[in-house]
mmCIF file of C-alpha atoms in Angstrom:
data_model
loop_
_atom_site.group_PDB
_atom_site.id
_atom_site.type_symbol
_atom_site.label_atom_id
_atom_site.label_comp_id
_atom_site.label_asym_id
_atom_site.label_seq_id
_atom_site.Cartn_x
_atom_site.Cartn_y
_atom_site.Cartn_z
ATOM 1 C CA ASP Q 535 4.717 -1.838 -89.288
ATOM 2 C CA ALA Q 536 4.502 1.958 -88.899
ATOM 3 C CA VAL Q 537 7.434 2.199 -86.463
ATOM 4 C CA GLY Q 538 9.873 0.155 -88.523
ATOM 5 C CA LYS Q 539 9.469 -3.289 -86.942
ATOM 6 C CA LEU Q 540 9.357 -6.439 -89.015
ATOM 7 C CA VAL Q 541 6.287 -8.270 -87.722
ATOM 8 C CA ILE Q 542 5.750 -11.950 -88.504
ATOM 9 C CA HIS Q 543 2.535 -13.835 -87.778
ATOM 10 C CA ALA Q 544 2.527 -17.623 -87.612
ATOM 11 C CA LEU Q 545 -0.008 -20.407 -87.092
ATOM 12 C CA MET Q 546 0.772 -23.784 -85.546
ATOM 13 C CA GLU Q 547 -1.320 -26.917 -85.833
ATOM 14 C CA SER Q 548 -0.670 -30.489 -84.755
ATOM 15 C CA PRO Q 549 -2.735 -33.438 -83.491
ATOM 16 C CA GLY Q 550 -2.079 -32.321 -79.914
ATOM 17 C CA MET Q 551 -2.271 -28.537 -80.057
ATOM 18 C CA VAL Q 552 -2.933 -25.421 -82.108
ATOM 19 C CA GLY Q 553 -1.519 -21.942 -81.646
ATOM 20 C CA ALA Q 554 -1.004 -18.447 -83.003
ATOM 21 C CA TYR Q 555 2.254 -16.484 -82.730
ATOM 22 C CA ARG Q 556 3.331 -12.898 -83.302
ATOM 23 C CA PHE Q 557 7.026 -12.013 -83.636
ATOM 24 C CA ALA Q 558 7.946 -8.304 -83.608
ATOM 25 C CA ASN Q 559 11.579 -7.926 -84.701
ATOM 26 C CA THR Q 560 13.701 -4.822 -84.066
ATOM 27 C CA ARG Q 561 17.410 -4.320 -84.752
ATOM 28 C CA ASP Q 562 19.916 -2.129 -82.926
ATOM 29 C CA GLY Q 563 23.248 -2.448 -84.701
ATOM 30 C CA LEU Q 564 24.256 -6.099 -84.435
ATOM 31 C CA LYS Q 565 21.683 -6.796 -81.715
ATOM 32 C CA LEU Q 566 18.294 -8.213 -82.651
ATOM 33 C CA THR Q 567 15.281 -8.303 -80.311
ATOM 34 C CA GLN Q 568 12.183 -10.385 -80.994
ATOM 35 C CA GLU Q 569 9.071 -9.776 -78.898
ATOM 36 C CA VAL Q 570 7.010 -12.952 -78.955
ATOM 37 C CA GLU Q 571 3.311 -13.280 -78.191
ATOM 38 C CA ALA Q 572 1.857 -16.791 -78.224
ATOM 39 C CA ALA Q 573 -1.588 -18.279 -77.642
ATOM 40 C CA VAL Q 574 -1.535 -22.086 -77.491
ATOM 41 C CA PHE Q 575 -4.593 -24.364 -77.163
ATOM 42 C CA PHE Q 576 -4.208 -28.018 -76.172
ATOM 43 C CA ARG Q 577 -6.305 -30.741 -77.744
ATOM 44 C CA ARG Q 578 -5.008 -33.392 -75.352
ATOM 45 C CA ALA Q 579 -3.189 -33.628 -72.040
ATOM 46 C CA PHE Q 580 0.608 -33.366 -71.747
ATOM 47 C CA ASP Q 581 2.719 -34.314 -68.727
ATOM 48 C CA GLN Q 582 5.483 -31.981 -69.913
ATOM 49 C CA ILE Q 583 5.567 -29.089 -72.339
ATOM 50 C CA GLY Q 584 8.465 -26.869 -73.358
ATOM 51 C CA PHE Q 585 8.172 -23.113 -73.996
ATOM 52 C CA ALA Q 586 10.747 -20.724 -75.497
ATOM 53 C CA PRO Q 587 12.909 -23.602 -76.789
ATOM 54 C CA LEU Q 588 16.523 -22.915 -77.742
ATOM 55 C CA THR Q 589 18.998 -25.160 -79.547
ATOM 56 C CA SER Q 590 22.760 -24.968 -79.997
ATOM 57 C CA MET Q 591 25.896 -27.033 -80.547
ATOM 58 C CA PHE Q 592 28.712 -27.996 -78.188
ATOM 59 C CA TRP Q 593 31.397 -30.453 -79.315
ATOM 60 C CA TYR Q 594 34.262 -29.489 -76.971
ATOM 61 C CA GLY Q 595 35.692 -26.414 -75.255
ATOM 62 C CA GLU Q 596 38.698 -25.378 -73.177
ATOM 63 C CA ASP Q 597 38.143 -28.415 -70.946
ATOM 64 C CA ARG Q 598 39.821 -31.006 -73.150
ATOM 65 C CA SER Q 599 39.299 -34.019 -70.893
ATOM 66 C CA GLY Q 600 37.300 -35.773 -73.626
ATOM 67 C CA ALA Q 601 38.479 -37.101 -76.977
ATOM 68 C CA ARG Q 602 39.332 -34.512 -79.636
ATOM 69 C CA LEU Q 603 39.074 -35.451 -83.279
ATOM 70 C CA ASP Q 604 39.809 -32.041 -84.801
ATOM 71 C CA TRP Q 605 42.798 -29.707 -84.882
ATOM 72 C CA ARG Q 606 40.830 -26.655 -83.711
ATOM 73 C CA PRO Q 607 41.213 -25.922 -79.954
ATOM 74 C CA GLU Q 608 37.474 -25.410 -79.336
ATOM 75 C CA ILE Q 609 34.323 -26.076 -81.350
ATOM 76 C CA HIS Q 610 30.977 -24.845 -80.034
ATOM 77 C CA ASP Q 611 28.198 -22.357 -80.808
ATOM 78 C CA SER Q 612 27.460 -21.805 -77.095
ATOM 79 C CA ASP Q 613 29.596 -22.503 -74.044
ATOM 80 C CA GLY Q 614 27.092 -22.156 -71.210
ATOM 81 C CA LEU Q 615 23.507 -21.983 -69.978
ATOM 82 C CA ALA Q 616 22.851 -18.799 -67.986
ATOM 83 C CA ILE Q 617 19.839 -18.374 -65.684
ATOM 84 C CA TRP Q 618 18.602 -15.336 -63.754
ATOM 85 C CA THR Q 619 16.262 -16.788 -61.154
ATOM 86 C CA GLY Q 620 13.159 -15.237 -59.659
ATOM 87 C CA ARG Q 621 15.121 -14.823 -56.400
ATOM 88 C CA GLY Q 622 17.744 -12.764 -58.228
ATOM 89 C CA GLU Q 623 20.468 -15.435 -58.305
ATOM 90 C CA ARG Q 624 22.681 -15.628 -61.401
ATOM 91 C CA LEU Q 625 23.605 -19.185 -62.438
ATOM 92 C CA TRP Q 626 26.119 -20.441 -64.991
ATOM 93 C CA ARG Q 627 26.213 -24.072 -66.165
ATOM 94 C CA PRO Q 628 29.081 -24.842 -68.562
ATOM 95 C CA LEU Q 629 27.934 -27.004 -71.454
ATOM 96 C CA THR Q 630 29.364 -30.482 -71.963
ATOM 97 C CA ASN Q 631 29.389 -33.217 -74.563
ATOM 98 C CA PRO Q 632 28.346 -36.117 -72.326
ATOM 99 C CA HIS Q 633 28.794 -39.868 -72.813
ATOM 100 C CA ARG Q 634 25.006 -40.286 -72.620
ATOM 101 C CA VAL Q 635 21.948 -38.052 -72.863
ATOM 102 C CA VAL Q 636 21.798 -35.831 -69.765
ATOM 103 C CA THR Q 637 18.802 -33.720 -68.700
ATOM 104 C CA SER Q 638 19.368 -31.118 -65.964
ATOM 105 C CA THR Q 639 16.491 -29.255 -64.311
ATOM 106 C CA PHE Q 640 16.655 -25.904 -62.505
ATOM 107 C CA SER Q 641 13.545 -25.237 -60.419
ATOM 108 C CA ASP Q 642 12.359 -21.639 -60.215
ATOM 109 C CA ASP Q 643 9.409 -19.377 -59.518
ATOM 110 C CA GLY Q 644 8.975 -16.386 -61.831
ATOM 111 C CA PRO Q 645 12.316 -16.583 -63.697
ATOM 112 C CA LYS Q 646 13.829 -13.306 -64.862
ATOM 113 C CA GLY Q 647 15.514 -14.972 -67.827
ATOM 114 C CA PHE Q 648 17.662 -17.753 -69.244
ATOM 115 C CA GLY Q 649 19.712 -18.318 -72.362
ATOM 116 C CA LEU Q 650 22.352 -20.242 -74.270
ATOM 117 C CA ILE Q 651 25.428 -18.040 -74.282
ATOM 118 C CA GLN Q 652 28.604 -17.911 -76.382
ATOM 119 C CA ARG Q 653 30.737 -16.034 -73.844
ATOM 120 C CA ASP Q 654 34.231 -16.746 -75.180
ATOM 121 C CA ARG Q 655 34.832 -14.266 -78.050
ATOM 122 C CA ASP Q 656 38.575 -14.795 -78.576
ATOM 123 C CA PHE Q 657 39.425 -16.037 -82.086
ATOM 124 C CA ALA Q 658 42.675 -17.530 -80.785
ATOM 125 C CA HIS Q 659 40.654 -19.968 -78.660
ATOM 126 C CA TYR Q 660 38.921 -21.386 -81.781
ATOM 127 C CA GLN Q 661 41.287 -20.792 -84.748
ATOM 128 C CA ASP Q 662 38.323 -21.277 -87.106
ATOM 129 C CA ASP Q 663 38.807 -18.887 -90.027
ATOM 130 C CA GLN Q 664 35.865 -20.365 -91.938
ATOM 131 C CA ALA Q 665 32.929 -20.810 -89.534
ATOM 132 C CA HIS Q 666 34.152 -18.142 -87.053
ATOM 133 C CA THR Q 667 32.375 -19.761 -84.120
ATOM 134 C CA GLU Q 668 33.672 -16.988 -81.837
ATOM 135 C CA ARG Q 669 31.091 -14.744 -83.546
ATOM 136 C CA ARG Q 670 28.092 -16.981 -82.873
ATOM 137 C CA PRO Q 671 25.226 -15.029 -81.267
ATOM 138 C CA SER Q 672 23.964 -15.672 -77.766
ATOM 139 C CA VAL Q 673 20.212 -15.769 -77.176
ATOM 140 C CA TRP Q 674 18.542 -14.617 -73.953
ATOM 141 C CA VAL Q 675 14.890 -15.271 -73.060
ATOM 142 C CA GLU Q 676 13.247 -12.464 -71.049
ATOM 143 C CA PRO Q 677 9.728 -13.263 -69.724
ATOM 144 C CA LEU Q 678 7.362 -10.283 -69.964
ATOM 145 C CA HIS Q 679 4.988 -11.561 -67.264
ATOM 146 C CA ASP Q 680 5.106 -13.926 -64.302
ATOM 147 C CA TRP Q 681 5.638 -17.450 -65.609
ATOM 148 C CA GLY Q 682 4.981 -18.952 -62.179
ATOM 149 C CA ARG Q 683 6.583 -22.143 -60.926
ATOM 150 C CA GLY Q 684 8.461 -24.499 -63.203
ATOM 151 C CA THR Q 685 11.900 -25.519 -64.392
ATOM 152 C CA VAL Q 686 14.490 -24.453 -66.904
ATOM 153 C CA ARG Q 687 15.551 -27.696 -68.554
ATOM 154 C CA LEU Q 688 18.876 -28.336 -70.245
ATOM 155 C CA VAL Q 689 19.288 -31.392 -72.490
ATOM 156 C CA GLU Q 690 22.832 -32.369 -73.559
ATOM 157 C CA ILE Q 691 23.151 -35.066 -76.244
ATOM 158 C CA PRO Q 692 26.390 -36.866 -77.158
ATOM 159 C CA THR Q 693 27.903 -35.852 -80.492
ATOM 160 C CA GLU Q 694 31.049 -36.561 -82.494
ATOM 161 C CA ASP Q 695 30.595 -33.760 -85.002
ATOM 162 C CA GLU Q 696 29.945 -30.020 -85.177
ATOM 163 C CA THR Q 697 26.933 -30.402 -87.478
ATOM 164 C CA ASP Q 698 24.677 -31.764 -84.712
ATOM 165 C CA ASP Q 699 22.580 -29.374 -82.638
ATOM 166 C CA ASN Q 700 23.060 -31.408 -79.472
ATOM 167 C CA ILE Q 701 22.077 -28.786 -76.895
ATOM 168 C CA VAL Q 702 18.458 -27.885 -76.003
ATOM 169 C CA ALA Q 703 17.082 -25.528 -73.321
ATOM 170 C CA PHE Q 704 13.478 -24.582 -72.570
ATOM 171 C CA TRP Q 705 10.993 -23.638 -69.837
ATOM 172 C CA THR Q 706 8.560 -26.240 -68.452
ATOM 173 C CA PRO Q 707 5.607 -25.198 -66.225
ATOM 174 C CA GLU Q 708 5.245 -27.141 -62.994
ATOM 175 C CA ALA Q 709 1.640 -28.244 -63.595
ATOM 176 C CA PRO Q 710 0.800 -30.767 -66.340
ATOM 177 C CA VAL Q 711 -1.326 -29.482 -69.206
ATOM 178 C CA ARG Q 712 -4.923 -30.709 -69.391
ATOM 179 C CA ALA Q 713 -6.937 -31.267 -72.554
ATOM 180 C CA GLY Q 714 -8.888 -28.129 -73.397
ATOM 181 C CA ALA Q 715 -6.485 -25.813 -71.548
ATOM 182 C CA SER Q 716 -4.824 -22.782 -73.114
ATOM 183 C CA VAL Q 717 -1.655 -20.799 -72.402
ATOM 184 C CA ASP Q 718 -0.885 -17.173 -73.254
ATOM 185 C CA LEU Q 719 2.821 -16.400 -73.252
ATOM 186 C CA ARG Q 720 4.829 -13.214 -73.795
ATOM 187 C CA TYR Q 721 8.617 -12.952 -73.840
ATOM 188 C CA ARG Q 722 11.538 -11.301 -75.607
ATOM 189 C CA LEU Q 723 14.388 -13.046 -77.391
ATOM 190 C CA HIS Q 724 17.599 -11.007 -77.235
ATOM 191 C CA TRP Q 725 20.142 -12.072 -79.885
ATOM 192 C CA THR Q 726 23.304 -10.525 -78.493
ATOM 193 C CA ASP Q 727 26.822 -11.298 -77.239
ATOM 194 C CA ASP Q 728 26.207 -12.191 -73.561
ATOM 195 C CA THR Q 729 23.765 -12.086 -70.660
ATOM 196 C CA PRO Q 730 22.278 -8.777 -69.412
ATOM 197 C CA ASP Q 731 24.783 -6.627 -67.541
ATOM 198 C CA GLY Q 732 25.129 -7.070 -63.803
ATOM 199 C CA ASP Q 733 27.471 -6.249 -60.925
ATOM 200 C CA LEU Q 734 28.727 -9.807 -60.414
ATOM 201 C CA ALA Q 735 31.924 -11.291 -61.816
ATOM 202 C CA ARG Q 736 31.270 -13.848 -64.534
ATOM 203 C CA VAL Q 737 32.510 -17.363 -65.181
ATOM 204 C CA VAL Q 738 34.962 -17.247 -68.088
ATOM 205 C CA ALA Q 739 36.423 -20.778 -68.092
ATOM 206 C CA THR Q 740 35.962 -24.259 -66.672
ATOM 207 C CA ARG Q 741 38.718 -26.867 -66.826
ATOM 208 C CA THR Q 742 39.129 -30.354 -65.359
ATOM 209 C CA GLY Q 743 42.107 -32.609 -64.834
ATOM 210 C CA ARG Q 744 43.803 -35.228 -62.688
ATOM 211 C CA PRO Q 745 43.069 -35.023 -58.967
ATOM 212 C CA GLY Q 746 45.621 -34.402 -56.255
ATOM 213 C CA GLU Q 747 48.167 -31.697 -55.469
ATOM 214 C CA PRO Q 748 50.366 -30.398 -58.319
ATOM 215 C CA GLY Q 749 53.926 -31.707 -58.123
ATOM 216 C CA LYS Q 750 52.954 -34.527 -55.796
ATOM 217 C CA GLN Q 751 51.508 -37.997 -56.244
ATOM 218 C CA VAL Q 752 48.289 -38.077 -58.271
ATOM 219 C CA ALA Q 753 45.249 -38.924 -56.147
ATOM 220 C CA ALA Q 754 43.689 -42.333 -56.674
ATOM 221 C CA GLU Q 755 40.159 -41.061 -57.272
ATOM 222 C CA GLY Q 756 38.165 -37.996 -58.241
ATOM 223 C CA ARG Q 757 38.587 -35.124 -60.690
ATOM 224 C CA LYS Q 758 40.128 -31.698 -60.290
ATOM 225 C CA ILE Q 759 37.914 -28.748 -61.234
ATOM 226 C CA ASN Q 760 39.242 -25.279 -62.048
ATOM 227 C CA VAL Q 761 36.682 -22.460 -62.325
ATOM 228 C CA GLU Q 762 37.723 -18.956 -63.413
ATOM 229 C CA PHE Q 763 35.766 -15.797 -62.573
ATOM 230 C CA ARG Q 764 36.475 -12.382 -64.082
ATOM 231 C CA GLY Q 765 35.042 -9.002 -63.093
ATOM 232 C CA ALA Q 766 35.831 -5.407 -62.176
ATOM 233 C CA ASN Q 767 34.396 -5.963 -58.689
ATOM 234 C CA LEU Q 768 37.187 -8.480 -57.963
ATOM 235 C CA ALA Q 769 40.048 -6.092 -58.801
ATOM 236 C CA PRO Q 770 40.104 -4.239 -55.421
ATOM 237 C CA LEU Q 771 40.032 -7.551 -53.530
ATOM 238 C CA ARG Q 772 43.443 -8.956 -54.470
ATOM 239 C CA THR Q 773 44.785 -8.516 -50.948
ATOM 240 C CA ALA Q 774 41.490 -9.098 -49.145
ATOM 241 C CA THR Q 775 41.516 -11.834 -46.536
ATOM 242 C CA ASP Q 776 37.747 -12.195 -46.192
ATOM 243 C CA VAL Q 777 36.908 -13.480 -49.696
ATOM 244 C CA GLU Q 778 35.489 -16.970 -49.309
ATOM 245 C CA ALA Q 779 34.813 -19.757 -51.798
ATOM 246 C CA ASP Q 780 31.366 -21.171 -51.031
ATOM 247 C CA ILE Q 781 31.472 -24.691 -52.521
ATOM 248 C CA VAL Q 782 28.717 -27.269 -52.040
ATOM 249 C CA ALA Q 783 28.708 -30.812 -53.436
ATOM 250 C CA ALA Q 784 25.749 -33.192 -53.335
ATOM 251 C CA ASN Q 785 26.607 -36.916 -53.628
ATOM 252 C CA GLY Q 786 30.334 -36.296 -53.349
ATOM 253 C CA GLU Q 787 33.337 -35.218 -51.284
ATOM 254 C CA LEU Q 788 35.457 -32.094 -51.780
ATOM 255 C CA ARG Q 789 39.250 -32.071 -51.358
ATOM 256 C CA TYR Q 790 42.197 -29.697 -51.969
ATOM 257 C CA LEU Q 791 40.123 -26.513 -52.006
ATOM 258 C CA ALA Q 792 41.845 -23.241 -52.985
ATOM 259 C CA HIS Q 793 40.880 -19.799 -54.314
ATOM 260 C CA TYR Q 794 43.116 -16.880 -55.290
ATOM 261 C CA PRO Q 795 43.660 -13.992 -57.740
ATOM 262 C CA ALA Q 796 45.350 -15.373 -60.854
ATOM 263 C CA ASP Q 797 46.455 -12.468 -63.050
ATOM 264 C CA ARG Q 798 48.662 -9.400 -62.849
ATOM 265 C CA ARG Q 799 47.486 -6.400 -60.911
ATOM 266 C CA ASP Q 800 45.983 -3.622 -63.047
ATOM 267 C CA ASP Q 801 45.097 -0.352 -61.321
ATOM 268 C CA GLN Q 802 43.511 1.286 -64.366
ATOM 269 C CA PRO Q 803 39.905 2.493 -63.857
ATOM 270 C CA GLY Q 804 37.450 -0.260 -64.768
ATOM 271 C CA ALA Q 805 40.146 -2.942 -64.860
ATOM 272 C CA GLU Q 806 38.959 -6.490 -64.268
ATOM 273 C CA ALA Q 807 40.592 -9.209 -62.207
ATOM 274 C CA LEU Q 808 40.712 -12.974 -62.688
ATOM 275 C CA TRP Q 809 40.163 -15.294 -59.720
ATOM 276 C CA ARG Q 810 40.480 -19.066 -59.727
ATOM 277 C CA VAL Q 811 38.723 -21.625 -57.574
ATOM 278 C CA THR Q 812 40.190 -25.145 -57.637
ATOM 279 C CA PHE Q 813 39.052 -28.301 -55.884
ATOM 280 C CA ASP Q 814 38.846 -32.066 -56.257
ATOM 281 C CA VAL Q 815 35.503 -33.865 -56.419
ATOM 282 C CA VAL Q 816 35.217 -37.509 -55.350
ATOM 283 C CA PRO Q 817 31.818 -39.140 -56.093
ATOM 284 C CA SER Q 818 30.228 -41.025 -53.191
ATOM 285 C CA GLY Q 819 28.676 -43.671 -55.436
ATOM 286 C CA ASP Q 820 27.458 -44.173 -58.972
ATOM 287 C CA GLN Q 821 25.374 -40.968 -59.105
ATOM 288 C CA PRO Q 822 26.692 -37.683 -60.554
ATOM 289 C CA VAL Q 823 27.928 -35.041 -58.121
ATOM 290 C CA ASP Q 824 26.019 -31.746 -58.280
ATOM 291 C CA VAL Q 825 28.444 -28.915 -57.425
ATOM 292 C CA ARG Q 826 27.818 -25.192 -56.805
ATOM 293 C CA VAL Q 827 30.610 -22.611 -56.498
ATOM 294 C CA VAL Q 828 30.397 -18.886 -55.709
ATOM 295 C CA LEU Q 829 32.864 -16.342 -54.283
ATOM 296 C CA ARG Q 830 31.517 -14.323 -51.343
ATOM 297 C CA GLN Q 831 32.620 -11.476 -49.114
ATOM 298 C CA LYS Q 832 30.842 -11.068 -45.785
ATOM 299 C CA GLY Q 833 28.079 -13.332 -47.028
ATOM 300 C CA GLN Q 834 27.392 -11.340 -50.204
ATOM 301 C CA ALA Q 835 27.895 -12.945 -53.605
ATOM 302 C CA LEU Q 836 30.754 -11.508 -55.680
ATOM 303 C CA THR Q 837 30.251 -13.819 -58.654
ATOM 304 C CA GLU Q 838 27.739 -15.827 -60.596
ATOM 305 C CA VAL Q 839 27.031 -19.263 -59.182
ATOM 306 C CA TRP Q 840 28.944 -21.876 -61.158
ATOM 307 C CA THR Q 841 27.035 -25.142 -61.194
ATOM 308 C CA GLY Q 842 28.160 -28.426 -62.728
ATOM 309 C CA LEU Q 843 27.539 -32.168 -62.808
ATOM 310 C CA ILE Q 844 30.544 -34.442 -62.283
ATOM 311 C CA PHE Q 845 29.978 -38.009 -63.483
ATOM 312 C CA PRO Q 846 31.783 -40.977 -61.880
ATOM 313 C CA GLU Q 847 32.466 -42.583 -65.265
ATOM 314 C CA ARG Q 848 34.482 -39.518 -66.345
ATOM 315 C CA GLN Q 849 36.926 -39.471 -63.429
#
């Protein structure tokens, strides 16, 4: 167009719906932004519909508890789902390659954004000099109006190869769609390296292992979880005694909880600090344990909220 955008118009037609789309693409260096306008008309009713769908691939990451069939240390195009809720909470769900299809839902009202993120940018963690998966773009969905109540849905599909796009994320409105209804949607897609900047420390790694205390007898049940947070706001808190690990587990028991700074002190301006939170999770039955972890000081969040599902069959 006249201001240098590449504008693409598209029509969609299927037995169940028709629609018109406009994609306005602008580039700033390596960052690409697509402003999407969509008008969708439904010919029949749908119990569930997905908007702003994203796909990616996750075979395995730094958590090597599953089987590895390749020499490369990590193979994935994204390593986490990030959500910025309507209440202002920042969530991080590390991606997994499950034993069975797993669908996770995150209820929200007026989400500020969500995306599939490739946060780990260190070549040494991948050692892939052909595909260079450490360079894979992240994509962030930014709603441009109030999307109301609904859920961000994450679908993780088992895979034994890097050629399968086994990760899907999308937004689903709370109300079913009726025949004859229409939806107007506006949002931006940010193709970039990470989530929008914020003041909170970010999750940089998730690892699991045998339960129990190191150097002592291994516990008979459960899994050990190690979550790492990194941020400049954590650097001045190395000697603080009022930093708390707020850990909640539904359908399970927590044991051997600990949190502490885990890297060398760096007093340079803007220096970041690494904190670890470790704990064991013991499922109460045959249902997965839903765990949330966040570091707080005087009730205020210092970090993103790490959230994960721990399955009994993967103890």
